[in-house]
Coordinates of C-alpha atoms in Angstrom, one line a residue:
M1 CA -21.9 -5.3 -16.3
K2 CA -19.0 -5.3 -18.5
A3 CA -14.9 -4.9 -17.9
I4 CA -11.8 -4.3 -19.8
I5 CA -8.5 -4.7 -17.9
L6 CA -5.7 -4.1 -19.5
G7 CA -2.6 -6.6 -19.0
G8 CA -5.4 -8.7 -17.4
S9 CA -2.9 -12.3 -18.5
R10 CA -0.7 -12.0 -16.0
G11 CA -0.1 -10.8 -12.7
I12 CA -2.3 -7.5 -10.9
G13 CA -4.4 -7.9 -14.2
K14 CA -5.5 -11.3 -14.0
A15 CA -6.2 -11.3 -10.4
I16 CA -8.4 -8.8 -11.0
S17 CA -9.9 -10.6 -13.9
D18 CA -10.6 -13.8 -12.1
S19 CA -11.9 -11.8 -8.9
L20 CA -14.6 -9.8 -11.2
K21 CA -15.3 -13.1 -12.9
S22 CA -16.6 -14.4 -9.5
I23 CA -18.9 -11.9 -9.4
E24 CA -20.4 -12.8 -13.0
I25 CA -19.3 -9.8 -14.5
D26 CA -18.2 -10.0 -18.6
V27 CA -14.3 -9.4 -18.0
F28 CA -12.2 -8.8 -21.5
A29 CA -8.9 -9.5 -19.9
A30 CA -6.5 -8.1 -22.6
S31 CA -3.3 -9.4 -23.3
K32 CA -0.2 -7.8 -25.0
S33 CA -1.3 -9.5 -28.5
D34 CA -4.8 -7.6 -27.6
I35 CA -3.3 -4.2 -27.1
D36 CA 0.3 -2.7 -26.4
T37 CA 0.1 0.6 -25.0
S38 CA 3.5 1.3 -26.2
D39 CA 2.0 1.0 -29.5
L40 CA 0.1 4.2 -30.7
N41 CA -1.3 2.3 -33.5
S42 CA -2.2 -0.9 -31.4
V43 CA -3.8 1.4 -28.9
R44 CA -6.8 3.1 -31.9
E45 CA -7.1 -0.5 -33.2
F46 CA -8.1 -1.6 -29.6
V47 CA -10.2 1.6 -28.7
K48 CA -12.2 1.0 -32.3
N49 CA -13.2 -2.3 -31.2
H50 CA -13.8 -2.0 -27.5
N51 CA -15.3 1.4 -26.9
Q52 CA -17.7 1.1 -24.1
T53 CA -17.4 -0.2 -20.6
D54 CA -18.8 -0.2 -17.3
I55 CA -15.4 -1.3 -15.9
L56 CA -11.9 -0.1 -16.8
V57 CA -8.8 -1.3 -15.6
L58 CA -5.7 0.8 -16.9
N59 CA -2.6 -2.0 -16.6
T60 CA 0.9 -2.3 -17.7
G61 CA 4.1 -3.4 -16.8
G62 CA 7.2 -0.8 -16.6
P63 CA 11.3 -0.7 -17.4
A64 CA 13.6 -2.4 -16.3
P65 CA 16.0 -0.9 -14.2
K66 CA 18.4 1.7 -15.7
P67 CA 20.8 4.2 -14.9
F68 CA 19.4 7.7 -15.9
A69 CA 23.2 8.5 -17.7
T70 CA 22.0 5.3 -20.2
I71 CA 18.8 5.9 -20.9
T72 CA 18.2 6.4 -24.7
E73 CA 16.1 9.0 -26.6
E74 CA 14.3 5.6 -27.7
D75 CA 13.8 4.4 -24.1
W76 CA 12.0 7.8 -23.1
K77 CA 9.9 7.6 -26.4
L78 CA 8.7 3.9 -26.2
Y79 CA 7.7 4.6 -21.9
H80 CA 6.3 7.8 -23.0
N81 CA 3.7 6.2 -24.6
Q82 CA 3.4 2.7 -22.9
L83 CA 2.7 4.6 -19.4
F84 CA 1.7 7.6 -20.4
L85 CA 0.0 8.8 -23.9
G86 CA -1.7 5.3 -24.7
F87 CA -3.3 5.3 -21.6
C88 CA -4.6 9.2 -22.3
T89 CA -5.5 8.0 -25.6
I90 CA -7.5 4.8 -24.4
L91 CA -9.5 7.4 -22.2
Q92 CA -10.0 10.1 -24.9
N93 CA -11.9 6.6 -27.0
I94 CA -13.6 4.6 -24.8
K95 CA -16.5 5.6 -22.9
V96 CA -17.2 4.3 -19.5
N97 CA -21.1 4.0 -18.6
D98 CA -22.5 6.4 -16.1
G99 CA -22.2 5.5 -12.7
G100 CA -19.0 2.7 -13.6
Y101 CA -15.7 2.5 -12.2
I102 CA -11.9 3.2 -13.8
F103 CA -9.0 1.5 -12.1
L104 CA -5.4 2.6 -12.5
I105 CA -2.6 0.5 -11.3
S106 CA 0.5 2.6 -11.1
S107 CA 3.4 2.0 -8.6
N108 CA 4.7 3.1 -5.1
V109 CA 7.0 5.1 -7.7
I110 CA 4.6 7.9 -8.1
K111 CA 4.9 8.7 -4.6
E112 CA 8.7 7.6 -3.6
P113 CA 10.3 7.9 -6.8
N114 CA 12.7 5.4 -7.7
A115 CA 16.8 6.2 -9.0
K116 CA 16.9 2.6 -10.7
L117 CA 13.3 3.1 -12.2
I118 CA 13.3 6.8 -12.8
I119 CA 11.4 6.4 -16.1
S120 CA 8.8 4.7 -14.8
S121 CA 8.5 7.1 -11.9
A122 CA 8.2 9.9 -14.2
Y123 CA 5.6 9.1 -16.5
R124 CA 3.4 6.9 -13.6
A125 CA 3.1 10.0 -12.2
A126 CA 2.5 12.5 -15.1
F127 CA -0.2 10.2 -15.7
S128 CA -1.6 9.8 -12.3
E129 CA -1.7 13.9 -12.6
V130 CA -4.0 13.6 -15.4
F131 CA -6.1 10.7 -14.0
K132 CA -6.2 12.8 -10.8
V133 CA -7.5 15.7 -12.8
L134 CA -10.2 13.7 -14.8
S135 CA -11.6 12.1 -11.5
K136 CA -13.4 15.2 -11.2
E137 CA -15.1 15.7 -14.6
Y138 CA -15.6 11.8 -14.4
A139 CA -17.6 12.4 -11.0
Q140 CA -20.1 14.3 -12.5
K141 CA -21.4 10.8 -14.3
N142 CA -20.9 9.3 -11.0
I143 CA -18.0 7.3 -12.0
S144 CA -15.3 6.9 -9.8
C145 CA -11.5 7.0 -10.3
I146 CA -9.2 4.8 -8.0
N147 CA -5.6 4.9 -8.3
I148 CA -4.1 1.5 -6.9
A149 CA -0.2 2.3 -6.5
P150 CA 1.2 -1.3 -5.0
G151 CA 4.1 -1.2 -3.5
P152 CA 6.2 -5.1 -3.3
I153 CA 3.6 -7.8 -4.9
N154 CA 4.3 -11.0 -5.7
T155 CA 4.8 -10.8 -9.4
D156 CA 7.1 -11.8 -12.1
R157 CA 7.6 -8.0 -12.2
T158 CA 8.9 -7.8 -8.3
R159 CA 11.2 -11.2 -9.1
E160 CA 12.8 -9.5 -11.8
L161 CA 13.6 -6.2 -9.9
I162 CA 14.9 -7.4 -6.9
D163 CA 18.3 -9.8 -6.6
N164 CA 17.5 -12.1 -3.3
V165 CA 13.8 -11.9 -2.6
D166 CA 14.1 -14.3 0.4
Q167 CA 16.2 -11.4 1.8
F168 CA 14.0 -8.6 0.8
K169 CA 10.9 -10.2 2.7
E170 CA 13.0 -9.8 6.0
S171 CA 13.4 -6.1 5.0
L172 CA 9.5 -6.0 4.7
P173 CA 7.1 -5.1 7.9
M174 CA 4.9 -7.8 7.2
K175 CA 8.1 -9.8 6.3
R176 CA 6.2 -10.8 2.9
L177 CA 5.0 -9.8 -0.6
G178 CA 1.7 -8.7 -1.0
E179 CA -0.4 -11.3 -3.5
P180 CA -1.9 -10.5 -6.9
Q181 CA -4.9 -11.9 -5.4
E182 CA -5.5 -9.2 -2.6
I183 CA -5.6 -6.3 -5.1
G184 CA -8.3 -8.4 -7.3
N185 CA -10.5 -8.8 -3.8
F186 CA -10.4 -5.1 -2.8
V187 CA -11.3 -4.2 -6.3
K188 CA -14.2 -6.6 -6.3
S189 CA -14.9 -5.0 -3.0
I190 CA -15.5 -1.7 -4.5
I191 CA -17.6 -2.8 -7.2
E192 CA -19.6 -5.7 -5.0
N193 CA -20.3 -3.2 -2.3
N194 CA -21.3 0.0 -4.8
I195 CA -19.1 1.9 -2.8
K196 CA -18.9 5.2 -5.3
Y197 CA -17.4 8.1 -2.6
L198 CA -14.1 6.3 -2.9
S199 CA -13.3 8.5 -5.6
G200 CA -10.1 11.0 -7.2
V201 CA -7.9 8.8 -4.4
T202 CA -4.6 7.1 -4.4
I203 CA -4.8 3.6 -2.4
N204 CA -0.9 2.8 -1.3
F205 CA -0.9 -0.9 -1.8
D206 CA 2.2 -2.0 0.1
G207 CA 1.8 -3.7 3.5
A208 CA 2.6 -0.1 5.7
N209 CA 6.5 -0.5 3.6
S210 CA 6.3 3.2 2.7
N211 CA 7.0 5.8 4.6
Y212 CA 5.0 8.7 3.6
I213 CA 1.5 9.8 4.6
F214 CA -0.1 11.4 2.0

């Protein structure tokens, strides 16, 4: 089996890459130098060379915290491409083989919007809607679509967003951040055990930190 993992050189993407390599999947771990989803020319070039796979992981970083009043038109355009249109273009141009998997690494902000991350909240939620609709079409080819919505995970991104990480950990139910490898192992277990009927779902990967049920 082959896998294409966006953002596969660091953080959650790298953890997924490492986990899939451990079960002898041929992994292409794409870094930002391979594809920049905020640049549609970069996306178009990438899909010319990588247009078919068994496993596709849609994963990208998000914008820095910014108050709504200070968000510029350029900010909106940049992240419209990076978090939404780039992924749509990828799904239109990369063929996922029958019986395959598509994983979206979104964020807990799709269900619990964050005022500091309003751009991410808006565009990640928008693409999650597209992903949900498409999951029914992919299901006809036995392709499973799973949206993983991480909460506080031990990545550079989390440490950029939180001033005092140790203090923040104490506020969490498990008193710790999640580890990227936990998400990597989750993805691996889904594939390794051929779990197919879990599709069109959003998995809250947040150590019981969220307050919502659905």
